[in-house]
mmCIF file of C-alpha atoms in Angstrom:
data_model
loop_
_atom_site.group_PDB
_atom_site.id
_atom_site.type_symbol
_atom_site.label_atom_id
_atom_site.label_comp_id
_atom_site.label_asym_id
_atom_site.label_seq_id
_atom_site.Cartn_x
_atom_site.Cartn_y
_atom_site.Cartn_z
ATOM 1 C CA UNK A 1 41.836 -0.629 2.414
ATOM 2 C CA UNK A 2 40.186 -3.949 1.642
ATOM 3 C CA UNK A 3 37.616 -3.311 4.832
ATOM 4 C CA UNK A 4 37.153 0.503 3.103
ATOM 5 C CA UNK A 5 36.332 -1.080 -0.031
ATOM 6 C CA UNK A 6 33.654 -3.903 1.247
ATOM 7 C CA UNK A 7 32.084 -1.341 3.177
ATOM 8 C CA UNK A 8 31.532 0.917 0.128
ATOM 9 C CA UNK A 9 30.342 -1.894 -1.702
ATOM 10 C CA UNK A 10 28.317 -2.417 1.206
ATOM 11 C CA UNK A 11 27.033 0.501 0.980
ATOM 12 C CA UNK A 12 26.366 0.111 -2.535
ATOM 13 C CA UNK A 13 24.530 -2.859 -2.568
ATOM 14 C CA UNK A 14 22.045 -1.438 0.721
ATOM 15 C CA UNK A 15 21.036 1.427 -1.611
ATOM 16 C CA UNK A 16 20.225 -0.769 -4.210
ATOM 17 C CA UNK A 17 18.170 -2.903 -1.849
ATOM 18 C CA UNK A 18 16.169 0.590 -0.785
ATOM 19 C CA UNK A 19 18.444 1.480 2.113
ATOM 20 C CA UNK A 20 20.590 4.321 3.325
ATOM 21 C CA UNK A 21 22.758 2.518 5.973
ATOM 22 C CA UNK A 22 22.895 -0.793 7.499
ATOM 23 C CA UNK A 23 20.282 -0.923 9.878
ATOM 24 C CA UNK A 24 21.226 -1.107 13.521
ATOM 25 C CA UNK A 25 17.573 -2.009 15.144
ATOM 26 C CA UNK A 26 17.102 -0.465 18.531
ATOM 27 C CA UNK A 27 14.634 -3.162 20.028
ATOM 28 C CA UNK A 28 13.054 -6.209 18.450
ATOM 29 C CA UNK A 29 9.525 -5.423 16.900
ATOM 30 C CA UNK A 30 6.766 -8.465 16.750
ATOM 31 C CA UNK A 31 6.135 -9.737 13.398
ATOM 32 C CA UNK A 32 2.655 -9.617 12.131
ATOM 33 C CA UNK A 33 0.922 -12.746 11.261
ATOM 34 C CA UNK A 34 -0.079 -11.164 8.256
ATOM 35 C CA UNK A 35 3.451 -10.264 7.264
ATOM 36 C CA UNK A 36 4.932 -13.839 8.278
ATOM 37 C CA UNK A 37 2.022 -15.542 6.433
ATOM 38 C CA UNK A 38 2.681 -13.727 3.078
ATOM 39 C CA UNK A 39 6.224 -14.189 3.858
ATOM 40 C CA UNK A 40 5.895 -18.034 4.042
ATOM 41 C CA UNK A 41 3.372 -18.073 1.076
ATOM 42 C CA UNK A 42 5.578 -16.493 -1.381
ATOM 43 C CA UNK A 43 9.099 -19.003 0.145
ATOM 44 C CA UNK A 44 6.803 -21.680 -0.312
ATOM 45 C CA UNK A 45 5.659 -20.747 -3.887
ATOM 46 C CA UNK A 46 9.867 -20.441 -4.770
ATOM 47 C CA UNK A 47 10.158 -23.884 -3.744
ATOM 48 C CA UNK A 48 7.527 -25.334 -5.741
ATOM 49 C CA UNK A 49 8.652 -22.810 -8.568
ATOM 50 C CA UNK A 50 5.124 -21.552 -9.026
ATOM 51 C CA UNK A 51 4.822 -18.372 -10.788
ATOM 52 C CA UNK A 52 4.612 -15.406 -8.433
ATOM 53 C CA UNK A 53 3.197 -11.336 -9.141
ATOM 54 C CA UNK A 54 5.651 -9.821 -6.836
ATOM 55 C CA UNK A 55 3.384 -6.498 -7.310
ATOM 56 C CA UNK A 56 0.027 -7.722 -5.851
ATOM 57 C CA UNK A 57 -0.681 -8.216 -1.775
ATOM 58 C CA UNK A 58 -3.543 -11.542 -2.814
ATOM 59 C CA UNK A 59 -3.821 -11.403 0.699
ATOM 60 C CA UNK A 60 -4.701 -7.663 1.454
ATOM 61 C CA UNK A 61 -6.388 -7.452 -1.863
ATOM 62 C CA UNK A 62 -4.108 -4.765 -3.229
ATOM 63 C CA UNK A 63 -0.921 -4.115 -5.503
ATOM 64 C CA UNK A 64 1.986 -3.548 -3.613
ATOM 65 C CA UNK A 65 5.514 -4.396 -3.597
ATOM 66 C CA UNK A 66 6.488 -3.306 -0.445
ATOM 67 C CA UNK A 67 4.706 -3.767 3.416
ATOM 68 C CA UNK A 68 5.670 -1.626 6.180
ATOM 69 C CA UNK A 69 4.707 -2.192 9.481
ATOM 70 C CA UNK A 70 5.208 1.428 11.413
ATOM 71 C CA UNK A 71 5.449 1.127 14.938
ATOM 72 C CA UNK A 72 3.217 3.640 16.998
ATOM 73 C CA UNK A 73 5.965 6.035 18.579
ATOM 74 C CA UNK A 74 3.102 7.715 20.614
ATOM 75 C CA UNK A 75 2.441 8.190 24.175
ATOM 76 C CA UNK A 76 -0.226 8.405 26.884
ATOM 77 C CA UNK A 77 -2.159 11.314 27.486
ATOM 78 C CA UNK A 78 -3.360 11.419 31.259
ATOM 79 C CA UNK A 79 -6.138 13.522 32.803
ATOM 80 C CA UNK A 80 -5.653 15.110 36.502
ATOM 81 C CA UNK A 81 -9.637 13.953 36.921
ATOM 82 C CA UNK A 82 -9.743 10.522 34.891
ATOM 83 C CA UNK A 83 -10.975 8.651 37.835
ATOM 84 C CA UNK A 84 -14.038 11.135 37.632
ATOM 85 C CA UNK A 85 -14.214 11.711 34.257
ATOM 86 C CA UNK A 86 -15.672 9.263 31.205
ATOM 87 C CA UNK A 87 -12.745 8.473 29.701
ATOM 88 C CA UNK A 88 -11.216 5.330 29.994
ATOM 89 C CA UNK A 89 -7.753 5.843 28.221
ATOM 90 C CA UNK A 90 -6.287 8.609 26.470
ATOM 91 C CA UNK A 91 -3.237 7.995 23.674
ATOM 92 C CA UNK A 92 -1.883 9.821 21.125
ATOM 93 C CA UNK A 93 -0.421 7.646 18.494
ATOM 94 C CA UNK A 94 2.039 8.282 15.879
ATOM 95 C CA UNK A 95 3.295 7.007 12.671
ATOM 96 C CA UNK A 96 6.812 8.096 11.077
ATOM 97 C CA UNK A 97 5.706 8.063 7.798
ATOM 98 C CA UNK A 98 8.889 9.910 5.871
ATOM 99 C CA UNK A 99 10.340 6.259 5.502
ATOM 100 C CA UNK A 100 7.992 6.056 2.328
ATOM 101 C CA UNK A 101 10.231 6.970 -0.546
ATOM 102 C CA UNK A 102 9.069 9.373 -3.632
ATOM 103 C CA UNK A 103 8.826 6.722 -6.340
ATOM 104 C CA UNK A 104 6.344 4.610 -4.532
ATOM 105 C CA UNK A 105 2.502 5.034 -4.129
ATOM 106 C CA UNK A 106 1.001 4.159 -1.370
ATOM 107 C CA UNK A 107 -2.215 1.440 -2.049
ATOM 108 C CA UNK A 108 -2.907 0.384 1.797
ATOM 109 C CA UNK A 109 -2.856 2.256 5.187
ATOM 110 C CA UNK A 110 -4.862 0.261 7.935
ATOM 111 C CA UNK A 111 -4.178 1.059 11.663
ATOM 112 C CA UNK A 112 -4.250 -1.857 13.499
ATOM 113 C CA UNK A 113 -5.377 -1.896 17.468
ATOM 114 C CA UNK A 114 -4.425 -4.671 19.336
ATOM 115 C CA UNK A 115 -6.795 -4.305 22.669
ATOM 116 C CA UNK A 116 -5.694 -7.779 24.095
ATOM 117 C CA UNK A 117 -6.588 -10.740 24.525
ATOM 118 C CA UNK A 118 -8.714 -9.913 27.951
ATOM 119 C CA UNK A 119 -10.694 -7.722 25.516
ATOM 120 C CA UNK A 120 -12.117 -11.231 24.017
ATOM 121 C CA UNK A 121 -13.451 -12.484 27.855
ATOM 122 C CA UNK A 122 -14.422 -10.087 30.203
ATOM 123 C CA UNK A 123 -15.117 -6.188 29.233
ATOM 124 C CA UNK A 124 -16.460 -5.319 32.472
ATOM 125 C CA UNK A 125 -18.146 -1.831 31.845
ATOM 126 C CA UNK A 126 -19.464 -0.935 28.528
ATOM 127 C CA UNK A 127 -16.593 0.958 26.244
ATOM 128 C CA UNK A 128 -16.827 2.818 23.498
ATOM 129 C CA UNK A 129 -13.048 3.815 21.374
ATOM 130 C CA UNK A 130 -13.065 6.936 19.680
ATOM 131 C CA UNK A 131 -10.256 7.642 16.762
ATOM 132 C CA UNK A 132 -9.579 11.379 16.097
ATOM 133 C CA UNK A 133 -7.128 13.052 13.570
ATOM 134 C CA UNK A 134 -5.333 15.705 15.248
ATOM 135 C CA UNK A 135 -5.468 18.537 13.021
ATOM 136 C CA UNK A 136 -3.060 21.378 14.896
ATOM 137 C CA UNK A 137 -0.140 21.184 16.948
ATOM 138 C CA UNK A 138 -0.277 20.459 20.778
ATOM 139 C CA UNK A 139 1.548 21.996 22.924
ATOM 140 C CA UNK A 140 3.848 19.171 24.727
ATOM 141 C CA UNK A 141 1.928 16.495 26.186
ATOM 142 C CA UNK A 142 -1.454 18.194 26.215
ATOM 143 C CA UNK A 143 -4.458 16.669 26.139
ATOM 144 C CA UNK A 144 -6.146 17.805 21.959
ATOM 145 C CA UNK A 145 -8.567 20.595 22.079
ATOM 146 C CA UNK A 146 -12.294 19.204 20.711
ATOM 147 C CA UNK A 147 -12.236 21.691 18.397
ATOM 148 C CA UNK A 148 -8.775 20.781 17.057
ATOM 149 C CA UNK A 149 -9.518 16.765 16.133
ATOM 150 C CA UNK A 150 -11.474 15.237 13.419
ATOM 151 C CA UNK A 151 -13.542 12.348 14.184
ATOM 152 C CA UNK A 152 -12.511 9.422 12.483
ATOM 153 C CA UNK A 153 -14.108 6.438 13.373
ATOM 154 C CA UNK A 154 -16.127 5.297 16.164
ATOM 155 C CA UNK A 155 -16.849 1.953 17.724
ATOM 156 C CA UNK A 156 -19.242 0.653 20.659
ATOM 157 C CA UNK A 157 -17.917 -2.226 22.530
ATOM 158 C CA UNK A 158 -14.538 -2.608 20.854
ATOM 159 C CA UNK A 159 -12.677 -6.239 21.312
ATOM 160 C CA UNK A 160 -9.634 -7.843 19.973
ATOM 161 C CA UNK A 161 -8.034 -6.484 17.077
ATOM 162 C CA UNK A 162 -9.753 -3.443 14.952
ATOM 163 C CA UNK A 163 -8.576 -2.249 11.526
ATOM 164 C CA UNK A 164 -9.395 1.369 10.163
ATOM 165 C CA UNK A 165 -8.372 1.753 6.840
ATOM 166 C CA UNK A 166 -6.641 5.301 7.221
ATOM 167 C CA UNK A 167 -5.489 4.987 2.535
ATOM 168 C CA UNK A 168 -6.597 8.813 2.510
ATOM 169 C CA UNK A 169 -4.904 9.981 5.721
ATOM 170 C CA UNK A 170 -2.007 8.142 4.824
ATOM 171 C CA UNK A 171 -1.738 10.133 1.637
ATOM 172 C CA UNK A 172 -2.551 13.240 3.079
ATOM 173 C CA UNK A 173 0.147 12.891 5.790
ATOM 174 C CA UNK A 174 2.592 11.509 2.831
ATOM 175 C CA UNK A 175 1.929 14.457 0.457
ATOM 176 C CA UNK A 176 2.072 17.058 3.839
ATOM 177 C CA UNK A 177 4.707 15.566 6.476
ATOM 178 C CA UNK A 178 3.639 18.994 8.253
ATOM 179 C CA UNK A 179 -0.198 17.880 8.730
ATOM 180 C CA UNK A 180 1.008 14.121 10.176
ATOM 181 C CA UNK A 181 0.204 15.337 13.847
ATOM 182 C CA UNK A 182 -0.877 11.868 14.722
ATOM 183 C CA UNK A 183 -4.158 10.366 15.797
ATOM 184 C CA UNK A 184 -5.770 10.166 19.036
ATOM 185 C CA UNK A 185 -7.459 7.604 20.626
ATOM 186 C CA UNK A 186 -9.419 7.745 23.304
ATOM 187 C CA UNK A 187 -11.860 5.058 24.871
ATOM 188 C CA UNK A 188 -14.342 6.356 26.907
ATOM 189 C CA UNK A 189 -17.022 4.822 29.148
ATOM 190 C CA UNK A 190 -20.357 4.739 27.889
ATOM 191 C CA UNK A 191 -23.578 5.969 30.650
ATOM 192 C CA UNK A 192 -22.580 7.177 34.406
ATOM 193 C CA UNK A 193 -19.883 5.882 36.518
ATOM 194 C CA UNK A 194 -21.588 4.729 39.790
ATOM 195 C CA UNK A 195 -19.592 3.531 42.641
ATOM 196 C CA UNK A 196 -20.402 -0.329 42.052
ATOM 197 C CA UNK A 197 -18.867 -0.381 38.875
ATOM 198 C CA UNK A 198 -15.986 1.997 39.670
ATOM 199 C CA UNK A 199 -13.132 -0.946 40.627
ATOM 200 C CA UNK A 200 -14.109 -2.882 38.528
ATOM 201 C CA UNK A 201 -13.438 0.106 35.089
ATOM 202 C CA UNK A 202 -10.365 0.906 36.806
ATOM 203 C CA UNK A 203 -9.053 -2.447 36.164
ATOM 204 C CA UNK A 204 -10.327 -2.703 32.989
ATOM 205 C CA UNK A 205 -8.616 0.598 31.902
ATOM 206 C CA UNK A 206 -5.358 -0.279 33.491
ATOM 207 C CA UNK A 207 -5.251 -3.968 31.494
ATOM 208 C CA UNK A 208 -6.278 -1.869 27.985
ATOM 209 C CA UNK A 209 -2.961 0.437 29.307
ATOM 210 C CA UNK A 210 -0.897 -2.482 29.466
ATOM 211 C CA UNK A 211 -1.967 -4.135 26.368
ATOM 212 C CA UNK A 212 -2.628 -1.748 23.984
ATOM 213 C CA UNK A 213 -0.730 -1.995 20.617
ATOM 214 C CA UNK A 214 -1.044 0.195 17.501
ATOM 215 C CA UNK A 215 0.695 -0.210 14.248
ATOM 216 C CA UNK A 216 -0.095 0.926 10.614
ATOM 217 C CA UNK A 217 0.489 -1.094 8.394
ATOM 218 C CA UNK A 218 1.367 0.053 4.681
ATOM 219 C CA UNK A 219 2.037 -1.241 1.219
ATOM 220 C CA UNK A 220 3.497 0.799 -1.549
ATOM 221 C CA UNK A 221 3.875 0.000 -4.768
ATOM 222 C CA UNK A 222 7.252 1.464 -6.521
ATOM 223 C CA UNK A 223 6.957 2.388 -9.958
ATOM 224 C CA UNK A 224 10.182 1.351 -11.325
ATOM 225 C CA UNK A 225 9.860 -2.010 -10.365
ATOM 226 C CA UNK A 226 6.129 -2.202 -10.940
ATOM 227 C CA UNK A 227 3.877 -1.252 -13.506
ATOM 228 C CA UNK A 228 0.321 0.254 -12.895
ATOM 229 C CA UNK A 229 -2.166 -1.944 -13.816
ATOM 230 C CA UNK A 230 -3.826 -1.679 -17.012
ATOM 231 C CA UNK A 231 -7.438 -0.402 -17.117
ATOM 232 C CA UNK A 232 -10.164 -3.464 -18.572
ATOM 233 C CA UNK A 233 -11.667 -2.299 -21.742
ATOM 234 C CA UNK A 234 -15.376 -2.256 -22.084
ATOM 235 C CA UNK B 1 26.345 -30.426 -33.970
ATOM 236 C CA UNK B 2 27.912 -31.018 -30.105
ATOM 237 C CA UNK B 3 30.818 -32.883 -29.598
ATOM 238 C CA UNK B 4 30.414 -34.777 -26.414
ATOM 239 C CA UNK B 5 32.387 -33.965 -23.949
ATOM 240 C CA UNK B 6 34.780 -36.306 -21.783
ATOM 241 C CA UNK B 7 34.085 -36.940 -18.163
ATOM 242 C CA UNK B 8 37.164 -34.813 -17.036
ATOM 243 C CA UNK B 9 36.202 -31.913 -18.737
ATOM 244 C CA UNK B 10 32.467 -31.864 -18.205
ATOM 245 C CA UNK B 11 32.994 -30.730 -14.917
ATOM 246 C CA UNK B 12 34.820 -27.606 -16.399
ATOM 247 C CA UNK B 13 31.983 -26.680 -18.216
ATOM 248 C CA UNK B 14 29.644 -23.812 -17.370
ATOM 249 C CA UNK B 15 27.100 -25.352 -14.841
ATOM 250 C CA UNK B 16 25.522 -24.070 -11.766
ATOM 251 C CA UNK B 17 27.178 -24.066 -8.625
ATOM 252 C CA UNK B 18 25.722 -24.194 -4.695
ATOM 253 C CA UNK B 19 26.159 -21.310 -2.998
ATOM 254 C CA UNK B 20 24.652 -20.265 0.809
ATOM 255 C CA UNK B 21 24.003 -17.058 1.449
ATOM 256 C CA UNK B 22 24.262 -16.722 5.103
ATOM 257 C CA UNK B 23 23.303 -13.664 6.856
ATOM 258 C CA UNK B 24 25.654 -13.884 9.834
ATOM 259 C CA UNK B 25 28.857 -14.511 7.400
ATOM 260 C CA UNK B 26 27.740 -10.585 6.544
ATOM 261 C CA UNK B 27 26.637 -9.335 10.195
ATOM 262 C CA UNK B 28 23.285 -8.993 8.604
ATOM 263 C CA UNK B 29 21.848 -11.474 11.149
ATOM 264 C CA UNK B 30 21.082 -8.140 13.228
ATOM 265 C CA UNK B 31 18.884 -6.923 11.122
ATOM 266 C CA UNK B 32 17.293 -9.397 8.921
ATOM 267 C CA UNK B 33 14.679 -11.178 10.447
ATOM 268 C CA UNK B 34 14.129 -14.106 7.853
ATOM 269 C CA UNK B 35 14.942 -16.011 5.880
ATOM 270 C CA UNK B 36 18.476 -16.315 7.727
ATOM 271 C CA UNK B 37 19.786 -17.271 4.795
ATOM 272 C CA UNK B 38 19.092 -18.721 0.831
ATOM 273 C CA UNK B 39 20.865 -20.646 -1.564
ATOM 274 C CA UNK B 40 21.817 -17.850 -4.168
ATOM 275 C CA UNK B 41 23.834 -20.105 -6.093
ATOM 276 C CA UNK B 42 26.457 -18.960 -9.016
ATOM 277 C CA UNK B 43 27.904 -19.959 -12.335
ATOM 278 C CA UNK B 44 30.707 -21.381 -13.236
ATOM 279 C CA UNK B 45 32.831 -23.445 -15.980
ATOM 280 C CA UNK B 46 34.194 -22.766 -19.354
ATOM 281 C CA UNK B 47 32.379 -22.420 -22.395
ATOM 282 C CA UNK B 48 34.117 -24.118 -25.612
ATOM 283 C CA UNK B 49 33.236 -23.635 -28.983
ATOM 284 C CA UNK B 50 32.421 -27.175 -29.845
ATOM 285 C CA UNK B 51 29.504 -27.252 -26.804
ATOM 286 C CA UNK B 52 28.297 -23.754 -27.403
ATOM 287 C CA UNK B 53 25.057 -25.135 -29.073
ATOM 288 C CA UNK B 54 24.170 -27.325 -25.830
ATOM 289 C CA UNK B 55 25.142 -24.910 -23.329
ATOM 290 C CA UNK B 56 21.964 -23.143 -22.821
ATOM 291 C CA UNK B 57 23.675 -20.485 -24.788
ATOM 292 C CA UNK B 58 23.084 -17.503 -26.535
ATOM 293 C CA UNK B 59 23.190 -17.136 -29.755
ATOM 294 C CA UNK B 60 26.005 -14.188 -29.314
ATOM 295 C CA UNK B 61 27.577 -16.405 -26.911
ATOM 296 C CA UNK B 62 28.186 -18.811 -30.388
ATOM 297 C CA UNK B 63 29.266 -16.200 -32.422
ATOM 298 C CA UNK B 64 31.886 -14.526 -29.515
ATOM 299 C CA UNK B 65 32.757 -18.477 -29.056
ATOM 300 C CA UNK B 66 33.404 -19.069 -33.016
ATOM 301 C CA UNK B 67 35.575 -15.280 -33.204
ATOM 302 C CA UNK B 68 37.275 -16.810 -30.661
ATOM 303 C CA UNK B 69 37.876 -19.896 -32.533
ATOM 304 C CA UNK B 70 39.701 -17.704 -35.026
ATOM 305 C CA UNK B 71 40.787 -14.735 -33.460
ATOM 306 C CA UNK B 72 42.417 -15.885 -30.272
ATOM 307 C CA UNK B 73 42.825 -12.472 -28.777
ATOM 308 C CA UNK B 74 39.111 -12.404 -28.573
ATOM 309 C CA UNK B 75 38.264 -13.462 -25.043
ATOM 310 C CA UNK B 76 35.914 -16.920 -24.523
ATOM 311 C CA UNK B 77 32.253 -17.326 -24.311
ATOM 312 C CA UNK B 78 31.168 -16.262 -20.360
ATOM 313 C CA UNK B 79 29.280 -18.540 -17.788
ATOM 314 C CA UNK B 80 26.735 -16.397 -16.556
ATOM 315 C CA UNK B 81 23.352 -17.170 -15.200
ATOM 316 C CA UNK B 82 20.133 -17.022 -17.234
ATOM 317 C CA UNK B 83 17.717 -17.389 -15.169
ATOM 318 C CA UNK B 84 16.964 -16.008 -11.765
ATOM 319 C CA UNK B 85 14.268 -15.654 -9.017
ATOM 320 C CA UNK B 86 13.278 -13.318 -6.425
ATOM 321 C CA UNK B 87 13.257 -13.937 -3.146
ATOM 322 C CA UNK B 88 11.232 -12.065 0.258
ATOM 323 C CA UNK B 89 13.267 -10.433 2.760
ATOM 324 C CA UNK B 90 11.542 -9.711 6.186
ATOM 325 C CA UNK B 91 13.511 -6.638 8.465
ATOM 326 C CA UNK B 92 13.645 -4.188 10.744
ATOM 327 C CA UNK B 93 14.371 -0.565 9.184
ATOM 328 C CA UNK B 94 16.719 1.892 11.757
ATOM 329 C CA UNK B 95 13.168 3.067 12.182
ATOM 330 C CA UNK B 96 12.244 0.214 13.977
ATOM 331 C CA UNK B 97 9.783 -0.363 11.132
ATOM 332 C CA UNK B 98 9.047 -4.540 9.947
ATOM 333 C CA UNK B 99 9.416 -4.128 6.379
ATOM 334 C CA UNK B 100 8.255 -7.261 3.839
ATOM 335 C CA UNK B 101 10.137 -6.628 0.306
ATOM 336 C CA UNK B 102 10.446 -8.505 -2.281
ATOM 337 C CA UNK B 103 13.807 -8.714 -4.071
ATOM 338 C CA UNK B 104 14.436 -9.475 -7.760
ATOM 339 C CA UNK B 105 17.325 -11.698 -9.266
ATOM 340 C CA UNK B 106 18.569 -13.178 -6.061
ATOM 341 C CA UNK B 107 18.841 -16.730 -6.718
ATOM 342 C CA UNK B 108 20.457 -18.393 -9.698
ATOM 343 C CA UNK B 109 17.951 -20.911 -11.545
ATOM 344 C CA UNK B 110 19.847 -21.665 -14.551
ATOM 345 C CA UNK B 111 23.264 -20.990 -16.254
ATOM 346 C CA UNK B 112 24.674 -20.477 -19.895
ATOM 347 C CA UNK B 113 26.529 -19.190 -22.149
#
């Protein structure tokens, strides 16, 4: 009885805190600096007793009360011809966005893409990443129709980490869970494919394979516990 | 005015109290990534009438305190805390999602009356 009664409380207590059940993490998920920096910023600002707005990001430049980071649970598209084609990589990502509850609005979306850190050194052949928005439903692991994605962003010699602030999409795929199809990526090799450089892209596309990482990170801001700002008068 | 208090019974009186919060004590170790534990602290100690007025108390604290003076049956003057601080939890979500939230009145500061 005493065991039924600490795990109501429990219970209690973890839906207070924002939660529906203790969570049981399947596997281990980095940290971003970003989170870990803000994270040590506001212990360190509790030990010196400084005031703290626990509804403002300072670092992202945005009000907020809550950061998600939202794994990508996406997967790799492959082409039967990619060898002979001009693509480079092929992923769909995705973002499981329902975790955002109704009282909170969201302030910040920004996908983050983690190339690696051979991006920094050696690119071999000239890359170019192209973001879509997947506007209808594929059909199992299909490759998007053209016609069916919405260019998002584009970028010529990508490196390192990007960030594409995706606030609107975010909302749109918040407001409409049905029209969160995902995104997908593609980087694709810029001018012809000769034979001399042919190795050398492989191993360039396998390496962005291996160390590609996508997130989106998002900050909310919940009502109850936050009030809107207040407009500056004139 | 306060009447001081003797040694004996000062530590009766309402005064903060150290108290770690550790994570693994509640199998939450599993899920919260940091901090892996805070000093929460609580409250504690009595609250007599004559030390009402140096208590950090309230003034309703005073008046329950003085009812109880003369009215027995009314119950003492509570230790409770009255003033707390937030503190940042960093976990993982059965989403697999790293979540940064900031949590209200989870530390004890100050106690009263």
């Amino acid at each position: 009885a005493l065991s039924q009664t600490l795990q109501f409380q429990e219970y209690v207590f973890l839906q207070f805190l924002g939660l529906d059940k203790v969570p049981s993490p399947q596997k281990f998920q980095p940290v971003p600096y970003i989170l870990k920096k803000i994270f040590q910023d506001r212990e360190a600002a509790a030990i010196t007793g400084g005031s703290q707005d626990l509804c403002s990001v300072k670092d992202l430049g945005v009000r907020g009360n809550v950061l998600r980071l939202l794994p990508d649970q996406g997967f790799y598209l492959y082409s039967k011809n990619l060898s002979q084609a001009s693509s480079c990589l092929q992923k769909l990502l995705y973002f499981n966005l329902p975790a955002i509850k109704d009282k909170e609005q969201l302030t910040m979306a920004q996908l983050g893409l983690d190339l690696g850190p051979n991006t920094y050194y050696n690119l071999g052949p000239e890359l170019e990443l192209a973001l879509f928005l997947v506007q209808e439903p594929r059909v199992g692991h299909s490759i998007p129709k053209p016609g069916k994605l919405f260019v998002l962003k584009s970028v010529p010699w990508p490196q390192g980490v990007l960030h594409f602030n995706l606030l609107d999409v975010a909302k749109d795929w918040n407001n409409n869970p049905q029209k969160n199809l995902g995104l997908f990526l593609e980087i694709l090799v810029k001018g012809d494919r000769d034979s001399g450089v042919n190795f050398q892209l492989e191993d360039t596309c396998a390496r962005l394979r291996h160390s590609l990482h996508a997130s989106l990170l998002v900050v909310t801001l919940n009502s109850e516990q936050c009030h809107p700002s207040s407009r500056k008068r004139r | 005015s306060a009447i001081p208090a003797n040694k004996a019974s000062c530590k009766n009186l309402c005064h903060r109290h150290q108290l770690f919060i550790n994570f693994r004590d509640l199998g939450w170790q599993k899920w919260i990534i940091a901090p892996k534990g805070f000093m929460a602290n609580y409250c504690h100690g009595e609250c007599p009438f004559s030390l009402t007025t140096s208590l950090n108390s309230s003034n309703y604290a005073f008046m329950q305190a003085l009812m109880h003076a003369v009215d027995p049956e009314t119950p003492q003057a509570v230790c409770i805390p009255t003033k707390l601080s937030p503190i940042s939890m960093l976990y993982q979500d059965n989403d697999d999602n790293v979540i940064l939230r900031h949590y209200e009145d989870m530390v004890v500061d100050e106690c009263g009356c």
